[in-house]
Short mmCIF file of C-alpha atoms and ligand atoms in Angstrom, two decimals:
data_model
loop_
_atom_site.label_atom_id
_atom_site.label_comp_id
_atom_site.label_asym_id
_atom_site.label_seq_id
_atom_site.Cartn_x
_atom_site.Cartn_y
_atom_site.Cartn_z
CA UNK L 52 -18.24 -22.46 0.01
CA UNK L 53 -15.96 -23.41 2.90
CA UNK L 54 -17.19 -20.90 5.54
CA UNK L 55 -16.05 -20.09 9.55
CA UNK L 56 -19.19 -19.19 12.01
CA UNK L 57 -18.06 -17.80 15.30
CA UNK L 58 -19.30 -17.11 18.30
CA UNK L 59 -18.63 -14.29 21.03
CA UNK L 60 -16.11 -15.77 23.29
CA UNK L 61 -15.42 -14.66 27.10
CA UNK L 62 -12.46 -16.79 28.16
CA UNK L 63 -9.35 -17.81 26.84
CA UNK L 64 -7.23 -19.52 28.78
CA UNK L 65 -4.69 -22.27 26.65
CA UNK L 66 -1.52 -23.87 25.62
CA UNK L 67 -0.80 -23.96 21.95
CA UNK L 68 1.91 -24.95 19.15
CA UNK L 69 1.42 -23.39 15.87
CA UNK L 70 2.56 -24.92 12.70
CA UNK L 71 5.79 -24.06 11.43
CA UNK L 72 6.76 -21.19 9.70
CA UNK L 73 5.44 -20.45 5.93
CA UNK L 74 8.59 -18.18 4.69
CA UNK L 75 11.42 -20.66 6.37
CA UNK L 76 9.63 -23.91 5.01
CA UNK L 77 9.47 -22.62 1.44
CA UNK L 78 13.58 -21.75 1.96
CA UNK L 79 14.17 -25.33 3.43
CA UNK L 80 13.23 -27.15 0.64
CA UNK L 81 14.38 -24.82 -2.27
CA UNK L 82 18.02 -24.45 -0.55
CA UNK L 83 18.25 -28.48 0.54
CA UNK L 84 17.11 -28.96 -3.29
CA UNK L 85 19.85 -26.59 -4.54
CA UNK L 86 22.46 -27.80 -2.32
CA UNK L 87 25.29 -30.90 -2.61
CA UNK L 88 24.20 -33.79 -0.20
CA UNK L 89 21.03 -34.57 1.82
CA UNK L 90 18.87 -31.95 3.84
CA UNK L 91 16.55 -33.42 7.15
CA UNK L 92 13.49 -31.22 7.72
CA UNK L 93 11.40 -31.24 10.73
CA UNK L 94 8.61 -28.92 11.59
CA UNK L 95 7.81 -28.39 7.89
CA UNK L 96 4.91 -26.33 7.25
CA UNK L 97 2.64 -28.46 4.64
CA UNK L 98 0.23 -25.97 3.61
CA UNK L 99 -1.10 -25.41 0.27
CA UNK L 100 1.90 -22.17 -0.55
CA UNK L 101 5.00 -24.50 0.89
CA UNK L 102 4.07 -27.61 -0.98
CA UNK L 103 4.18 -25.27 -3.81
CA UNK L 104 7.45 -24.73 -3.81
CA UNK L 105 8.04 -28.13 -2.88
CA UNK L 106 6.23 -29.84 -5.54
CA UNK L 107 8.15 -27.27 -7.84
CA UNK L 108 11.90 -28.64 -7.04
CA UNK L 109 10.61 -32.01 -7.25
CA UNK L 110 9.60 -31.07 -10.76
CA UNK L 111 13.23 -29.78 -11.26
CA UNK L 112 14.25 -32.82 -10.38
CA UNK L 113 14.39 -32.97 -6.84
CA UNK L 114 14.34 -36.07 -4.98
CA UNK L 115 12.60 -35.80 -1.62
CA UNK L 116 11.25 -38.40 0.77
CA UNK L 117 8.39 -37.81 2.99
CA UNK L 118 8.86 -39.17 6.50
CA UNK L 119 5.32 -38.07 7.73
CA UNK L 120 3.42 -34.64 7.25
CA UNK L 121 6.19 -32.19 8.96
CA UNK L 122 9.38 -33.91 8.09
CA UNK L 123 11.31 -34.20 5.05
CA UNK L 124 14.21 -35.53 3.38
CA UNK L 125 15.77 -33.77 0.79
CA UNK L 126 18.42 -35.00 -1.81
CA UNK L 127 19.97 -32.09 -2.80
CA UNK L 128 21.48 -31.55 -6.89
CA UNK L 129 24.34 -30.06 -6.06
CA UNK L 130 23.46 -26.58 -7.65
CA UNK L 131 22.38 -28.16 -11.00
CA UNK L 132 18.73 -28.32 -11.79
CA UNK L 133 16.54 -30.17 -14.26
CA UNK L 134 14.38 -28.24 -16.31
CA UNK L 135 10.95 -28.69 -15.48
CA UNK L 136 9.12 -30.48 -17.95
CA UNK L 137 5.80 -28.48 -17.72
CA UNK L 138 5.18 -25.17 -16.25
CA UNK L 139 4.97 -24.60 -12.40
CA UNK L 140 1.95 -24.26 -11.01
CA UNK L 141 2.64 -21.50 -7.61
CA UNK L 142 -0.49 -21.64 -6.33
CA UNK L 143 -1.16 -18.43 -4.29
CA UNK L 144 2.14 -18.27 -3.47
CA UNK L 145 4.32 -15.06 -3.89
CA UNK L 146 6.99 -16.39 -1.98
CA UNK L 147 7.39 -19.57 -4.68
CA UNK L 148 7.13 -17.46 -7.83
CA UNK L 149 9.60 -14.88 -6.84
CA UNK L 150 12.15 -17.01 -4.98
CA UNK L 151 12.09 -19.49 -7.52
CA UNK L 152 12.59 -16.92 -10.06
CA UNK L 153 16.11 -16.06 -8.99
CA UNK L 154 16.93 -19.41 -8.15
CA UNK L 155 16.23 -20.45 -11.99
CA UNK L 156 17.53 -17.28 -12.86
CA UNK L 157 21.21 -18.91 -13.48
CA UNK L 158 19.76 -22.40 -14.52
CA UNK L 159 20.92 -23.40 -18.15
CA UNK L 160 17.04 -23.72 -19.20
CA UNK L 161 13.21 -22.05 -19.60
CA UNK L 162 11.18 -22.29 -16.51
CA UNK L 163 7.36 -20.89 -16.89
CA UNK L 164 5.94 -20.22 -13.79
CA UNK L 165 1.98 -19.42 -13.25
CA UNK L 166 -0.92 -19.07 -10.52
CA UNK L 167 -4.12 -18.57 -9.14
CA UNK L 168 -6.27 -15.35 -9.73
CA UNK L 169 -4.43 -13.69 -6.85
CA UNK L 170 -1.17 -14.47 -7.77
CA UNK L 171 -1.68 -13.34 -11.67
CA UNK L 172 -2.63 -9.68 -10.10
CA UNK L 173 0.47 -9.53 -8.41
CA UNK L 174 3.58 -7.39 -9.38
CA UNK L 175 6.80 -9.28 -11.27
CA UNK L 176 8.19 -5.83 -11.92
CA UNK L 177 10.17 -5.71 -8.66
CA UNK L 178 11.72 -9.30 -9.51
CA UNK L 179 12.36 -8.67 -13.22
CA UNK L 180 14.42 -5.90 -12.89
CA UNK L 181 17.66 -6.48 -11.13
CA UNK L 182 17.39 -10.14 -12.83
CA UNK L 183 17.60 -9.04 -16.28
CA UNK L 184 20.31 -6.80 -14.91
CA UNK L 185 21.96 -9.86 -13.99
CA UNK L 186 21.72 -11.14 -17.30
CA UNK L 187 18.74 -13.36 -17.36
CA UNK L 188 15.77 -12.66 -19.69
CA UNK L 189 12.31 -12.75 -18.12
CA UNK L 190 8.84 -12.15 -19.34
CA UNK L 191 5.22 -11.49 -18.12
CA UNK L 192 2.30 -12.36 -20.18
CA UNK L 193 -0.21 -10.39 -17.46
CA UNK L 194 -0.49 -6.59 -17.98
CA UNK L 195 2.20 -4.54 -16.29
CA UNK L 196 4.60 -7.16 -15.52
CA UNK L 197 1.92 -9.86 -13.91
CA UNK L 198 2.04 -13.62 -13.95
CA UNK L 199 2.36 -15.99 -15.65
CA UNK L 200 6.31 -15.51 -16.04
CA UNK L 201 9.14 -16.83 -17.95
CA UNK L 202 12.62 -16.88 -17.18
CA UNK L 203 15.46 -18.06 -19.65
CA UNK L 204 18.32 -18.72 -17.13
CA UNK L 205 21.94 -17.74 -18.39
CA UNK L 206 25.12 -17.29 -17.04
CA UNK L 207 24.72 -14.13 -14.72
CA UNK L 208 26.94 -11.25 -14.01
CA UNK L 209 26.88 -10.17 -10.47
CA UNK L 210 25.26 -6.47 -9.64
CA UNK L 211 25.10 -4.11 -6.66
CA UNK L 212 21.09 -3.54 -6.19
CA UNK L 213 19.88 -0.57 -4.28
CA UNK L 214 15.98 -2.32 -3.93
CA UNK L 215 13.49 0.00 -4.72
CA UNK L 216 10.93 -1.40 -1.57
CA UNK L 217 11.52 -3.18 1.65
CA UNK L 218 10.61 -6.96 0.23
CA UNK L 219 12.33 -10.08 1.33
CA UNK L 220 10.86 -11.95 -1.65
CA UNK L 221 12.66 -9.61 -3.90
CA UNK L 222 15.76 -9.59 -1.74
CA UNK L 223 15.81 -13.05 -1.64
CA UNK L 224 15.47 -13.71 -5.61
CA UNK L 225 18.54 -11.62 -5.83
CA UNK L 226 20.62 -13.33 -3.20
CA UNK L 227 19.32 -16.71 -5.01
CA UNK L 228 20.40 -15.30 -8.67
CA UNK L 229 23.82 -14.32 -6.71
CA UNK L 230 24.73 -17.92 -5.27
CA UNK L 231 25.09 -18.85 -8.69
CA UNK L 232 27.35 -15.65 -9.83
CA UNK L 233 30.52 -15.71 -10.05
CA UNK L 234 31.79 -12.55 -8.35
CA UNK L 235 30.36 -10.12 -5.60
CA UNK L 236 26.22 -9.56 -5.14
CA UNK L 237 25.08 -6.58 -3.26
CA UNK L 238 21.73 -6.15 -2.49
CA UNK L 239 20.88 -2.88 -0.26
CA UNK L 240 17.30 -2.59 1.34
CA UNK L 241 15.41 0.38 2.41
CA UNK L 242 14.59 -0.76 5.32
CA UNK L 243 15.29 -4.24 6.96
CA UNK L 244 13.37 -6.63 6.04
CA UNK L 245 13.00 -10.34 6.94
CA UNK L 246 16.80 -12.00 6.93
CA UNK L 247 15.84 -16.16 6.59
CA UNK L 248 17.13 -16.49 3.27
CA UNK L 249 20.71 -15.13 4.90
CA UNK L 250 20.31 -16.93 7.78
CA UNK L 251 19.99 -20.25 6.05
CA UNK L 252 22.45 -19.18 3.33
CA UNK L 253 24.65 -19.00 6.28
CA UNK L 254 23.54 -22.52 7.70
CA UNK L 255 24.08 -23.97 4.18
CA UNK L 256 27.88 -22.58 3.89
CA UNK L 257 27.37 -20.02 1.41
CA UNK L 258 29.78 -16.64 1.32
CA UNK L 259 27.61 -14.25 2.57
CA UNK L 260 27.92 -10.98 4.24
CA UNK L 261 25.49 -9.22 6.46
CA UNK L 262 25.64 -5.93 7.82
CA UNK L 263 22.73 -3.75 8.65
CA UNK L 264 20.86 -3.15 5.71
CA UNK L 265 23.33 -4.29 2.94
CA UNK L 266 23.78 -7.75 2.58
CA UNK L 267 26.76 -9.44 -0.12
CA UNK L 268 26.96 -13.26 -1.36
CA UNK L 269 29.87 -14.36 -3.42
CA UNK L 270 28.55 -16.50 -5.50
CA UNK L 271 29.63 -19.43 -7.64
CA UNK L 272 30.27 -21.46 -3.95
CA UNK L 273 28.75 -24.55 -3.35
CA UNK L 274 26.00 -25.31 -0.73
CA UNK L 275 26.19 -28.24 1.79
CA UNK L 276 22.75 -30.11 2.88
CA UNK L 277 22.07 -29.79 6.65
CA UNK L 278 19.35 -30.67 8.95
CA UNK L 279 17.17 -27.89 9.77
CA UNK L 280 13.87 -27.09 12.10
CA UNK L 281 11.04 -25.40 11.16
CA UNK L 282 10.23 -23.34 14.23
CA UNK L 283 6.45 -22.22 14.74
CA UNK L 284 5.03 -19.58 12.24
CA UNK L 285 5.13 -16.13 14.29
CA UNK L 286 2.47 -14.71 11.67
CA UNK L 287 0.29 -17.69 12.68
CA UNK L 288 1.20 -17.38 16.30
CA UNK L 289 -0.19 -13.34 15.68
CA UNK L 290 -3.71 -14.15 15.57
CA UNK L 291 -3.76 -15.74 18.98
CA UNK L 292 -1.47 -13.45 20.65
CA UNK L 293 -3.94 -10.51 19.75
CA UNK L 294 -6.86 -12.44 20.99
CA UNK L 295 -5.61 -12.86 24.15
CA UNK L 296 -3.88 -9.51 24.44
CA UNK L 297 -6.92 -7.67 23.96
CA UNK L 298 -9.81 -10.10 26.31
CA UNK L 299 -10.08 -9.18 29.83
CA UNK L 300 -8.49 -12.07 31.88
CA UNK L 301 -7.33 -14.01 29.01
CA UNK L 302 -4.41 -16.45 29.63
CA UNK L 303 -1.89 -17.76 26.57
CA UNK L 304 0.85 -19.55 26.21
CA UNK L 305 2.47 -19.92 22.62
CA UNK L 306 5.52 -22.67 22.59
CA UNK L 307 8.10 -23.31 19.99
CA UNK L 308 7.17 -20.19 18.22
CA UNK L 309 10.21 -18.60 15.43
CA UNK L 310 11.23 -15.36 17.45
CA UNK L 311 13.66 -13.84 14.83
CA UNK L 312 13.25 -10.41 15.32
CA UNK L 313 12.74 -9.57 11.73
CA UNK L 314 9.07 -10.88 12.11
CA UNK L 315 8.22 -9.71 15.80
CA UNK L 316 7.73 -6.19 15.56
CA UNK L 317 3.79 -7.12 16.48
CA UNK L 318 5.14 -7.50 20.04
CA UNK L 319 6.57 -4.41 20.32
CA UNK L 320 3.42 -2.97 18.90
CA UNK L 321 0.98 -4.98 21.62
CA UNK L 322 3.54 -3.87 24.47
CA UNK L 323 2.95 -0.47 23.13
CA UNK L 324 -1.07 -0.94 23.11
CA UNK L 325 -0.45 -2.11 27.34
CA UNK L 326 -0.14 -5.88 26.47
CA UNK L 327 2.37 -7.58 28.94
CA UNK L 328 3.88 -10.14 26.69
CA UNK L 329 7.15 -12.55 28.27
CA UNK L 330 9.54 -13.71 25.32
CA UNK L 331 11.66 -16.54 26.42
CA UNK L 332 13.89 -17.57 23.44
CA UNK L 333 14.89 -21.00 23.81
CA UNK L 334 16.85 -21.63 21.30
CA UNK L 335 18.78 -19.73 18.67
CA UNK L 336 20.02 -22.56 16.29
CA UNK L 337 20.05 -20.68 13.16
CA UNK L 338 16.29 -19.44 13.43
CA UNK L 339 16.05 -18.18 16.98
CA UNK L 340 12.52 -20.00 18.70
CA UNK L 341 11.00 -20.05 22.25
CA UNK L 342 7.69 -19.45 24.19
CA UNK L 343 5.86 -16.46 24.29
CA UNK L 344 3.37 -16.33 27.49
CA UNK L 345 0.73 -13.52 27.85
CA UNK L 346 -0.78 -13.66 32.24
CA UNK L 347 -3.80 -11.74 31.50
CA UNK L 348 -5.35 -9.73 28.70
CA UNK L 349 -6.63 -6.55 29.27
CA UNK L 350 -8.21 -3.23 27.60
CA UNK L 351 -5.41 -2.03 24.81
CA UNK L 352 -5.17 1.41 23.78
CA UNK L 353 -4.49 3.11 19.99
CA UNK L 354 -0.54 3.44 18.98
CA UNK L 355 0.98 4.53 15.71
CA UNK L 356 2.39 2.08 13.10
CA UNK L 357 5.23 3.39 10.84
CA UNK L 358 8.77 3.54 9.06
CA UNK L 359 11.39 0.75 9.46
CA UNK L 360 9.02 -0.86 11.83
CA UNK L 361 6.26 -1.94 8.76
CA UNK L 362 8.39 -4.88 7.03
CA UNK L 363 8.53 -6.49 10.14
CA UNK L 364 4.87 -6.92 10.91
CA UNK L 365 3.89 -6.62 6.92
CA UNK L 366 2.03 -9.77 7.45
CA UNK L 367 0.61 -8.82 10.82
CA UNK L 368 -0.68 -5.77 9.51
CA UNK L 369 -4.94 -7.11 9.05
CA UNK L 370 -4.69 -8.42 12.81
CA UNK L 371 -2.77 -5.56 14.50
CA UNK L 372 -5.88 -3.36 12.58
CA UNK L 373 -8.06 -5.85 14.49
CA UNK L 374 -6.34 -5.24 17.80
CA UNK L 375 -6.98 -1.23 16.92
CA UNK L 376 -10.53 -2.11 16.60
CA UNK L 377 -10.46 -3.32 19.65
CA UNK L 378 -8.06 -0.75 21.43
CA UNK L 379 -9.52 2.95 23.21
CA UNK L 380 -8.65 5.44 20.91
CA UNK L 381 -6.80 5.74 17.83
CA UNK L 382 -4.68 3.29 15.71
CA UNK L 383 -2.88 4.66 13.08
CA UNK L 384 -0.96 2.62 10.63
CA UNK L 385 1.07 3.91 7.68
CA UNK L 386 4.06 4.10 5.57
CA UNK L 387 2.27 0.58 4.49
CA UNK L 388 1.85 1.39 0.68
CA UNK L 389 3.00 -2.56 0.09
CA UNK L 390 0.04 -3.79 1.90
CA UNK L 391 -2.14 -2.98 -1.03
CA UNK L 392 -0.08 -5.63 -3.39
CA UNK L 393 -0.49 -8.03 -1.07
CA UNK L 394 -2.87 -11.64 -1.68
CA UNK L 395 -6.04 -8.69 -1.67
CA UNK L 396 -5.54 -4.86 -1.27
CA UNK L 397 -5.39 -5.47 2.40
CA UNK L 398 -5.99 -1.67 2.84
CA UNK L 399 -9.36 -1.53 1.04
CA UNK L 400 -10.13 -5.05 2.78
CA UNK L 401 -9.46 -4.23 6.38
CA UNK L 402 -11.16 -0.77 5.82
CA UNK L 403 -14.42 -2.06 4.11
CA UNK L 404 -14.72 -4.95 7.02
CA UNK L 405 -13.88 -3.02 9.75
CA UNK L 406 -17.00 -0.92 8.67
CA UNK L 407 -19.28 -3.95 8.42
CA UNK L 408 -18.01 -5.13 12.11
CA UNK L 409 -19.46 -1.35 12.99
CA UNK L 410 -15.92 -0.05 13.44
CA UNK L 411 -15.06 4.02 12.74
CA UNK L 412 -12.16 3.62 10.13
CA UNK L 413 -10.71 6.11 7.67
CA UNK L 414 -8.55 4.53 4.64
CA UNK L 415 -5.46 6.57 3.75
CA UNK L 416 -3.14 5.48 0.93
CA UNK L 417 -0.64 3.75 2.80
CA UNK L 418 -2.98 2.60 6.09
CA UNK L 419 -5.55 3.38 7.61
CA UNK L 420 -6.98 5.14 10.60
CA UNK L 421 -8.81 3.10 13.29
CA UNK L 422 -11.56 4.54 16.09
CA UNK L 423 -11.10 2.09 18.01
CA UNK L 424 -13.00 0.91 21.57
CA UNK L 425 -16.65 1.00 20.25
CA UNK L 426 -18.54 -2.41 20.74
CA UNK L 427 -18.09 -4.62 17.81
CA UNK L 428 -20.77 -5.94 15.83
CA UNK L 429 -21.35 -8.75 14.36
CA UNK L 430 -21.38 -9.52 10.77
CA UNK L 431 -20.48 -11.65 7.27
CA UNK L 432 -17.45 -10.10 5.94
CA UNK L 433 -15.89 -12.36 2.54
CA UNK L 434 -12.24 -13.08 2.68
CA UNK L 435 -11.59 -11.72 -1.00
CA UNK L 436 -9.09 -15.50 -1.18
CA UNK L 437 -6.54 -13.82 1.50
CA UNK L 438 -5.74 -16.06 4.24
CA UNK L 439 -4.90 -13.41 6.32
CA UNK L 440 -8.45 -11.42 6.19
CA UNK L 441 -10.34 -14.80 6.89
CA UNK L 442 -8.02 -15.23 10.01
CA UNK L 443 -8.06 -11.56 10.67
CA UNK L 444 -11.95 -11.20 11.00
CA UNK L 445 -12.13 -14.71 12.79
CA UNK L 446 -10.72 -12.94 15.78
CA UNK L 447 -12.59 -9.92 15.45
CA UNK L 448 -15.45 -12.30 15.73
CA UNK L 449 -14.79 -13.41 18.65
CA UNK L 450 -15.47 -10.06 20.50
CA UNK L 451 -19.08 -9.27 18.42
CA UNK L 452 -22.00 -9.20 19.88
CA UNK L 453 -23.49 -12.15 18.91
CA UNK L 454 -22.58 -15.03 15.62
CA UNK L 455 -20.11 -13.51 12.81
CA UNK L 456 -19.58 -15.34 9.31
CA UNK L 457 -16.05 -15.44 7.73
CA UNK L 458 -17.20 -16.80 4.28
CA UNK L 459 -14.65 -18.32 1.69
CA UNK L 460 -12.36 -19.71 3.92
CA UNK L 461 -10.24 -22.26 1.91
CA UNK L 462 -7.42 -19.86 1.79
CA UNK L 463 -6.90 -20.49 4.89
CA UNK L 464 -5.26 -23.93 3.91
CA UNK L 465 -2.28 -21.64 2.07
CA UNK L 466 -0.84 -20.99 5.23
CA UNK L 467 -2.46 -22.20 8.50
CA UNK L 468 -4.33 -25.18 7.69
CA UNK L 469 -5.30 -25.86 11.10
CA UNK L 470 -6.16 -22.84 11.86
CA UNK L 471 -9.99 -23.69 11.99
CA UNK L 472 -9.44 -27.07 14.35
CA UNK L 473 -7.40 -24.52 16.86
CA UNK L 474 -10.34 -21.41 16.48
CA UNK L 475 -12.79 -24.95 17.37
CA UNK L 476 -10.69 -25.88 20.33
CA UNK L 477 -10.69 -22.14 21.84
CA UNK L 478 -14.27 -21.51 21.56
CA UNK L 479 -14.44 -24.91 23.38
CA UNK L 480 -12.17 -23.89 26.11
CA UNK L 481 -14.52 -20.77 26.76
CA UNK L 482 -17.08 -23.93 28.28
CA UNK L 483 -14.61 -26.33 28.63
CA UNK L 484 -12.05 -23.77 30.33
CA UNK L 485 -8.04 -24.63 30.59
CA UNK L 486 -6.99 -26.72 27.31
CA UNK L 487 -4.22 -27.29 25.23
CA UNK L 488 -3.57 -27.56 21.77
CA UNK L 489 -0.71 -29.59 20.15
CA UNK L 490 0.19 -28.37 16.25
CA UNK L 491 -1.82 -30.17 13.50
CA UNK L 492 -4.10 -31.62 16.51
CA UNK L 493 -7.69 -31.57 14.22
CA UNK L 494 -10.06 -32.36 17.04
CA UNK L 495 -10.66 -33.17 20.99
CA UNK L 496 -9.67 -31.26 24.09
CA UNK L 497 -6.85 -32.49 25.55
CA UNK L 498 -7.07 -31.22 29.42
CA UNK L 499 -3.62 -30.01 31.22
CA UNK L 500 -3.18 -32.43 34.02
CA UNK L 501 -0.78 -30.60 35.60
CA UNK L 502 0.84 -26.96 34.47
CA UNK L 503 4.47 -28.08 32.04
CA UNK L 504 7.43 -26.31 34.27
CA UNK L 505 9.70 -23.42 32.10
CA UNK L 506 12.67 -25.14 30.44
CA UNK L 507 14.82 -21.87 30.38
CA UNK L 508 16.30 -20.40 33.62
CA UNK L 509 15.29 -17.22 34.57
CA UNK L 510 17.45 -14.92 33.07
CA UNK L 511 16.64 -15.86 29.55
CA UNK L 512 13.09 -14.76 30.27
CA UNK L 513 12.98 -11.25 28.81
CA UNK L 514 10.15 -9.12 29.25
CA UNK L 515 9.78 -6.45 26.50
CA UNK L 516 9.67 -3.12 27.32
CA UNK L 517 7.22 -0.85 26.51
C1 S3P H 632 7.86 -13.29 2.47
C2 S3P H 632 8.09 -11.69 2.61
C3 S3P H 632 7.03 -10.88 2.44
C4 S3P H 632 5.46 -11.41 3.17
C5 S3P H 632 5.53 -12.62 2.67
C6 S3P H 632 6.19 -13.28 2.70
C7 S3P H 632 9.12 -13.97 2.14
O1 S3P H 632 6.51 -9.70 1.37
O2 S3P H 632 4.65 -10.72 2.93
O3 S3P H 632 4.03 -13.78 3.26
O4 S3P H 632 8.69 -15.68 2.32
O5 S3P H 632 9.92 -13.82 1.84
P1 S3P H 632 7.53 -9.13 0.91
O6 S3P H 632 8.47 -9.78 0.05
O7 S3P H 632 6.69 -8.10 0.19
O8 S3P H 632 8.46 -8.60 1.65
#
């Protein structure tokens, strides 16, 4: 079984470009395949999750030409997908199954979706309810509305829907169905969650109106194929941000990373914990991206993470818990019950694994209380098939008192196939000093010949306030 051996590190001085954003990559092939005309995608994340979406769109008749591992040309079907000949395998990907369920709800055919053991435990009730209200027929074969899921598409009617949970996958499923529904579909979110679908729909020319927690879409409009660049995934960058922020003297520069504000709440959390992070927005296309810099890592202090902040850092909570373990004092994570419904029950898994590393943690129904700042004991833990658990505890291992081992790490390929290569180079940097890592680079340490100059004028450099 794939595993990672992690050695403690005392130095980190790196420049890194993380691979493309997972959420945006999924949406790029879905909307590109649905739109009219050609969509050229660069920066695509060719991870297992996103490739599941790409294959599903191909199975529904979309032609996709591969330029290289991160660039594709998608020939859109102008709103008319083809019935897939076989059930669609969504692998481990909740985004694939929930968003595509919305997309096929308005198509005149039946689609069956299935996935791996983890996906087969994820709740589908949240999308079944609104899509049924819109007129589609959805049935789940798993107990308590779990996959496999079959969607019988229909001519849809618009709804005004109050979302019971702040879930971007739920919001997106409704918007993708609303896109094919004559009239006005309205979605209200309990808290604002990631808005990639809204931004991309706007980019493709949909009639969509955004206002705080409310999103409105006028259906029955044609999307037009567009070129788009997928920026680096902030959620992948998060692992290195926490490593550098918590390591005294560490320096880190992350380039071309997505800086959509509905994703970057971790920056505010790390600032509250005492980190100094510089954020430089260099591109404000439909999705903003730029450079993040930590000039000097240091000792962190505990904080509370709760409320409206949660949806904007939901995928970062395992690595925030790791930051809490490394910080002095108490870190409280609350209002995060959704975390129990991810690729694993992340509240239970994180709490159990932190204890293995010698951390004092109290598991709560909606989060955890971490008493941090004590020495980290080297440990062996299992990913439970959850990519973010594997990567978060690999980072904690860098701070332990000996060699740690993370078991069952094949799942990392679902979101960050280059993680291990980047980690190896990071650990090599402990010996080699300054180095630079390119996205997708598999081996070898590139020396920085001379420091890169900043691309943006100083006034665009925003230092986040504590
Ligand atoms: C995602 C939304 C989030 C996140 C997931 C990706 C998306 O889930 O956890 O990894 O791409 O829309 P929610 O639907 O629970 O917000």
